[in-house]
mmCIF file of C-alpha atoms in Angstrom:
data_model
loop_
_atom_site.group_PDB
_atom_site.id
_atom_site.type_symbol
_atom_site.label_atom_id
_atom_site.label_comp_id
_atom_site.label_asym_id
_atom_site.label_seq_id
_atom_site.Cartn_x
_atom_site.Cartn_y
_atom_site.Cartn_z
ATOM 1 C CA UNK C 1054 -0.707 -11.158 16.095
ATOM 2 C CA UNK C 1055 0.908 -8.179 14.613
ATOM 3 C CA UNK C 1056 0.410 -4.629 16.072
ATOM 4 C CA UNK C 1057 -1.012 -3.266 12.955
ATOM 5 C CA UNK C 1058 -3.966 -5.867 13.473
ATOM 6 C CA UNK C 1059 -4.206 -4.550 16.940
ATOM 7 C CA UNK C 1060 -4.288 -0.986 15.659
ATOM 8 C CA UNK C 1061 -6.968 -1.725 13.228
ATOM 9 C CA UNK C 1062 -8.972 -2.691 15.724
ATOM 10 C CA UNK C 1063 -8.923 -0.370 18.202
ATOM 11 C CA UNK C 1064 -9.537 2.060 15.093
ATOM 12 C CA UNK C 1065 -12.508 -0.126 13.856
ATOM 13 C CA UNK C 1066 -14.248 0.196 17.281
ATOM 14 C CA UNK C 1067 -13.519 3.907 18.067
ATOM 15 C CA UNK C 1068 -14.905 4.600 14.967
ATOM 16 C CA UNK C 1069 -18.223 2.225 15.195
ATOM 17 C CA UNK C 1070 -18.394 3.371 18.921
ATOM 18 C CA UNK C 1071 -16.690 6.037 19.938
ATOM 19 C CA UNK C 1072 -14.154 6.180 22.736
ATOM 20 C CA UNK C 1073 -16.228 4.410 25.686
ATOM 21 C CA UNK C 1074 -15.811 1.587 23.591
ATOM 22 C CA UNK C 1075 -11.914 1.212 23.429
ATOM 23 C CA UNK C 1076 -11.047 -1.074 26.436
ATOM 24 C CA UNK C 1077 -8.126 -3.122 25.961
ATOM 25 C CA UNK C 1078 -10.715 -6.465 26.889
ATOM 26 C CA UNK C 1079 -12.748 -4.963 23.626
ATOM 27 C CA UNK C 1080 -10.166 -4.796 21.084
ATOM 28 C CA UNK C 1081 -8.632 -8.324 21.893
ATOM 29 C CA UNK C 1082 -11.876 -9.382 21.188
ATOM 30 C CA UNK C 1083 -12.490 -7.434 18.071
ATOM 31 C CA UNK C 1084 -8.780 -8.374 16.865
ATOM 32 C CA UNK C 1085 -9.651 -12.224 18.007
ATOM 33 C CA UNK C 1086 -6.663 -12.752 20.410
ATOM 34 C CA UNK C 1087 -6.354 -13.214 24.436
ATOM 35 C CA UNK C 1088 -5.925 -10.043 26.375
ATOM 36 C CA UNK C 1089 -2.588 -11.427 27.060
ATOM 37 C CA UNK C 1090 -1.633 -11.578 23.720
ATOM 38 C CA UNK C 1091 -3.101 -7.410 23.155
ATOM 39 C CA UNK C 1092 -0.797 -7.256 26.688
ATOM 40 C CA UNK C 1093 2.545 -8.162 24.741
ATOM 41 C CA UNK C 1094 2.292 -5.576 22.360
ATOM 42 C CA UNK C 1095 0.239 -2.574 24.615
ATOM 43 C CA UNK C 1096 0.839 -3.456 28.024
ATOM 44 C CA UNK C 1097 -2.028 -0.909 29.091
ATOM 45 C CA UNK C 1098 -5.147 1.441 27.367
ATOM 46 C CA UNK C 1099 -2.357 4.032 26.942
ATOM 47 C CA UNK C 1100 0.156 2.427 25.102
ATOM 48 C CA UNK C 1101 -2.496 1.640 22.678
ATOM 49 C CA UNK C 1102 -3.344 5.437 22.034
ATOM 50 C CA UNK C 1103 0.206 5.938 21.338
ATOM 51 C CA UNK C 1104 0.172 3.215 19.009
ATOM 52 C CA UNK C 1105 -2.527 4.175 17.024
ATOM 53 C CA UNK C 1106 -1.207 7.982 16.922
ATOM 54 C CA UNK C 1107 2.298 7.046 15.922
ATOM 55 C CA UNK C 1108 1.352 5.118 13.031
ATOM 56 C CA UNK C 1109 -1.160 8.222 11.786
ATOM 57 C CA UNK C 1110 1.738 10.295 12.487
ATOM 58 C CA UNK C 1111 4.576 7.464 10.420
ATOM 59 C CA UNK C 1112 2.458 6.601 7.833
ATOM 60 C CA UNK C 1113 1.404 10.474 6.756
ATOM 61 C CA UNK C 1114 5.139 11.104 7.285
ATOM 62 C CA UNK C 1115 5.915 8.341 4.427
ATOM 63 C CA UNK C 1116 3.473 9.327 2.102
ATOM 64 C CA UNK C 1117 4.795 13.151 2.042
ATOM 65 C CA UNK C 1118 8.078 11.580 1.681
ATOM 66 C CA UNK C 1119 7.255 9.677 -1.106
ATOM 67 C CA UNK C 1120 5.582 12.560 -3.235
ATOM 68 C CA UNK C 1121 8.326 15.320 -2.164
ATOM 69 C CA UNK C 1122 10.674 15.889 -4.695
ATOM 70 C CA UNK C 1123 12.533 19.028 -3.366
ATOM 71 C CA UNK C 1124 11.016 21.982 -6.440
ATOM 72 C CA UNK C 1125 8.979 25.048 -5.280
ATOM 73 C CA UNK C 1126 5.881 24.468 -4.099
ATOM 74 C CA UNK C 1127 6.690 20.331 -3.844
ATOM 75 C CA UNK C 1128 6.039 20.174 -0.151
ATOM 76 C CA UNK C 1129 2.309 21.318 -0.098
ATOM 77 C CA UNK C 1130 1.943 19.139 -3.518
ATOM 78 C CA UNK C 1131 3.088 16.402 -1.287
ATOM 79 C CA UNK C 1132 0.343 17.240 1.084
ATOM 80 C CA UNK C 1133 -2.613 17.239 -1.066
ATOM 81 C CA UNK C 1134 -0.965 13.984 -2.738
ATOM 82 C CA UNK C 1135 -0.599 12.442 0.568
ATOM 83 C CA UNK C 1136 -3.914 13.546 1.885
ATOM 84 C CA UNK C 1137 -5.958 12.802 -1.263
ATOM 85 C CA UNK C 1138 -4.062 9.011 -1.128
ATOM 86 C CA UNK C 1139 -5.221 8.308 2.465
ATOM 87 C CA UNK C 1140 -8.968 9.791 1.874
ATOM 88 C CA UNK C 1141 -9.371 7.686 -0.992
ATOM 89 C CA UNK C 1142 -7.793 4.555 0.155
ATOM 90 C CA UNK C 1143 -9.043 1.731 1.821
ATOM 91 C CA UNK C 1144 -9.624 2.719 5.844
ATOM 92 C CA UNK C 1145 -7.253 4.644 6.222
ATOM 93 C CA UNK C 1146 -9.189 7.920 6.108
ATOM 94 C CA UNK C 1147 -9.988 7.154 9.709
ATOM 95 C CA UNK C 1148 -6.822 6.447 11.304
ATOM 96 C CA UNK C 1149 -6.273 10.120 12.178
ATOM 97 C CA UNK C 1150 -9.629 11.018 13.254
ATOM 98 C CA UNK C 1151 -9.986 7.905 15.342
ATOM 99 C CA UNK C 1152 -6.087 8.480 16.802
ATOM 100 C CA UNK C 1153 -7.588 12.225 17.576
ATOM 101 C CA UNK C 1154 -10.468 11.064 18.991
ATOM 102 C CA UNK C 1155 -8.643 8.748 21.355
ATOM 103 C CA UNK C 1156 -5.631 10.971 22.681
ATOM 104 C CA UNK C 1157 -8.189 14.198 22.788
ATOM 105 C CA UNK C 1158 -8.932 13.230 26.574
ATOM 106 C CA UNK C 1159 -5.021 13.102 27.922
ATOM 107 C CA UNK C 1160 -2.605 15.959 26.684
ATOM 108 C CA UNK C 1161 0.313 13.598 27.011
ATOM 109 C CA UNK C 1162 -1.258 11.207 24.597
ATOM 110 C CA UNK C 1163 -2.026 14.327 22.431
ATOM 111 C CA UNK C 1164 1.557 16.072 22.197
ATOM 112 C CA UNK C 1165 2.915 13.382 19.528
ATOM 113 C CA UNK C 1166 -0.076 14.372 16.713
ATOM 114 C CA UNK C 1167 0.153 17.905 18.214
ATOM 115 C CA UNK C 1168 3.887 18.387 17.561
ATOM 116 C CA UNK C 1169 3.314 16.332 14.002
ATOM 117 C CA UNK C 1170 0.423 18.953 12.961
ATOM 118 C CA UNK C 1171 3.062 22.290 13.884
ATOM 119 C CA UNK C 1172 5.597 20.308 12.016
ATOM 120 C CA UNK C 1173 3.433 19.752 8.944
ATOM 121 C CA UNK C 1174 2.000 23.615 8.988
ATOM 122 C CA UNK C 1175 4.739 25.102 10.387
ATOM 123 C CA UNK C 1176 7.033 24.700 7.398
ATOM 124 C CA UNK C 1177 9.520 27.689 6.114
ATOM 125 C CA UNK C 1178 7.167 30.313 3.872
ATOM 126 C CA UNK C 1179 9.206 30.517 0.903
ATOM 127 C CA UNK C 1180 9.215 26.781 0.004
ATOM 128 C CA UNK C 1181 6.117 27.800 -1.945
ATOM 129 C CA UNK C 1182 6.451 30.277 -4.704
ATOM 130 C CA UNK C 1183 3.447 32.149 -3.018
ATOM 131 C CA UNK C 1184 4.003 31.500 1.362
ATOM 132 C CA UNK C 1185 0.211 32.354 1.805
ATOM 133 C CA UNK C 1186 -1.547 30.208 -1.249
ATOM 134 C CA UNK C 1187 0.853 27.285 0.080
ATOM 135 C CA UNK C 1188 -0.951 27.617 3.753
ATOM 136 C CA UNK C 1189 -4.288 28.045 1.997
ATOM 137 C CA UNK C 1190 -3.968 24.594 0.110
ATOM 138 C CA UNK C 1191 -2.154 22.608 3.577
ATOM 139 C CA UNK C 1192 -5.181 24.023 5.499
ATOM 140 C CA UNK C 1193 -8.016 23.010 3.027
ATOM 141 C CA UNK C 1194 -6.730 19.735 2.874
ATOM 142 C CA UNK C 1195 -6.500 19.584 6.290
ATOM 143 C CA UNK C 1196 -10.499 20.927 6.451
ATOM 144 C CA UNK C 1197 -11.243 18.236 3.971
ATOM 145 C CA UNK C 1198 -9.750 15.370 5.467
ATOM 146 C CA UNK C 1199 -11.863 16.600 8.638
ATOM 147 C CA UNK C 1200 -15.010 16.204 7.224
ATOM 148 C CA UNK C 1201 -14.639 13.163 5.360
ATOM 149 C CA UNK C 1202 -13.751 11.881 8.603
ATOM 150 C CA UNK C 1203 -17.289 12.480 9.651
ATOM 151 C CA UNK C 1204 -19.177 11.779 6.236
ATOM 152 C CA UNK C 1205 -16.892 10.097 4.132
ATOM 153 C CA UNK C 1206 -20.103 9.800 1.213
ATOM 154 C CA UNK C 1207 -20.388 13.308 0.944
ATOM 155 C CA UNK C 1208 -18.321 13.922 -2.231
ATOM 156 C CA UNK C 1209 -18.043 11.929 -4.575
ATOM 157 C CA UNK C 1210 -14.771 10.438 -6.852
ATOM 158 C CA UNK C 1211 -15.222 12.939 -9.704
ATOM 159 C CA UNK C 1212 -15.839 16.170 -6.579
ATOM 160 C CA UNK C 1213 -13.040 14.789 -4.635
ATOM 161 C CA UNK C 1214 -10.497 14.283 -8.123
ATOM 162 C CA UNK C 1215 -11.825 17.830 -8.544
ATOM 163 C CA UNK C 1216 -10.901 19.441 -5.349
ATOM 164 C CA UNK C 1217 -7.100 17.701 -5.669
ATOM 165 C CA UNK C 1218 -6.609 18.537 -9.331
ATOM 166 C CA UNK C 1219 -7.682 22.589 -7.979
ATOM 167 C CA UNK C 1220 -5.338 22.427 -4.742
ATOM 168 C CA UNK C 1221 -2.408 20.831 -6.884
ATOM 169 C CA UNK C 1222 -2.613 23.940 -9.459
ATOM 170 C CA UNK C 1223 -2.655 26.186 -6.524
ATOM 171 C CA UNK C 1224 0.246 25.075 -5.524
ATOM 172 C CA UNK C 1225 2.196 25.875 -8.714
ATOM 173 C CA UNK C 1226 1.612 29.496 -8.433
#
């Protein structure tokens, strides 16, 4: 069993039950393996958390990587890119909400996503030709991704297309 397996299903059931639901017994059953076999890779409830918030933190990481291409403005283009991918893609929209939702009780399992969100919003001003548009754009994706963490149907492909189209020509000043 791979941990990404694992991860999905501690992220299936915090987000069909909320967070009394992730036990370690509960997500070796959702994922279909022992408790022994969970054990290997998250040797307690813990472990898991930091599991699930390291890949939200890896994977966003990536996908900002991938878009960046070093011009003005290219960081918060990243952003909305990288944002706009996960919303729209399969279930990932959850992994951050459920990783959130899962660390929000401990401040030790918190710091990683914590330090990850100053990171992402804390970058230099004048990478964007206008400092204060550039925040504007990280922060409404940031709202966005929020909400559709909570009602994903709300908006629909051509709103959504919309909205990134609108926060990419922001970013071009």
């Amino acid at each position: 069993m791979k941990k990404n397996a694992l991860l999905d299903a501690a992220e299936a059931l915090l987000s069909e039950q909320g967070t009394q639901a992730l036990t370690l017994t509960a997500v070796a059953d959702r994922a279909g393996v022992s408790k022994g076999g969970l054990l290997y890779h998250f040797p307690t409830k813990e472990a898991l958390v930091k599991g699930l918030v390291a890949r939200v933190i890896e994977e966003f990481d990536a996908l900002v990587a991938e878009h960046e291409d070093g011009a003005p403005g290219s960081y918060s283009r990243a952003y909305v890119e990288a944002t706009f991918e996960i919303l729209t893609g399969e279930a990932r929209a959850h992994r951050r909400w459920s990783a959130i939702m899962a660390a929000a009780t401990d401040p030790e399992l918190a710091a990683p996503l914590n330090e990850a969100m100053t990171r992402w919003h804390g970058r230099a001003p004048d990478e964007d030709p206008d400092p204060v548009t550039g925040m504007i754009v990280r922060l409404a994706a940031e709202g966005l991704w929020e909400v559709l963490s909570h009602t994903p149907e709300l908006y629909g492909t051509a709103r959504l297309d919309a909205l990134k189209q609108r926060l990419l020509a922001l970013t071009r000043g």
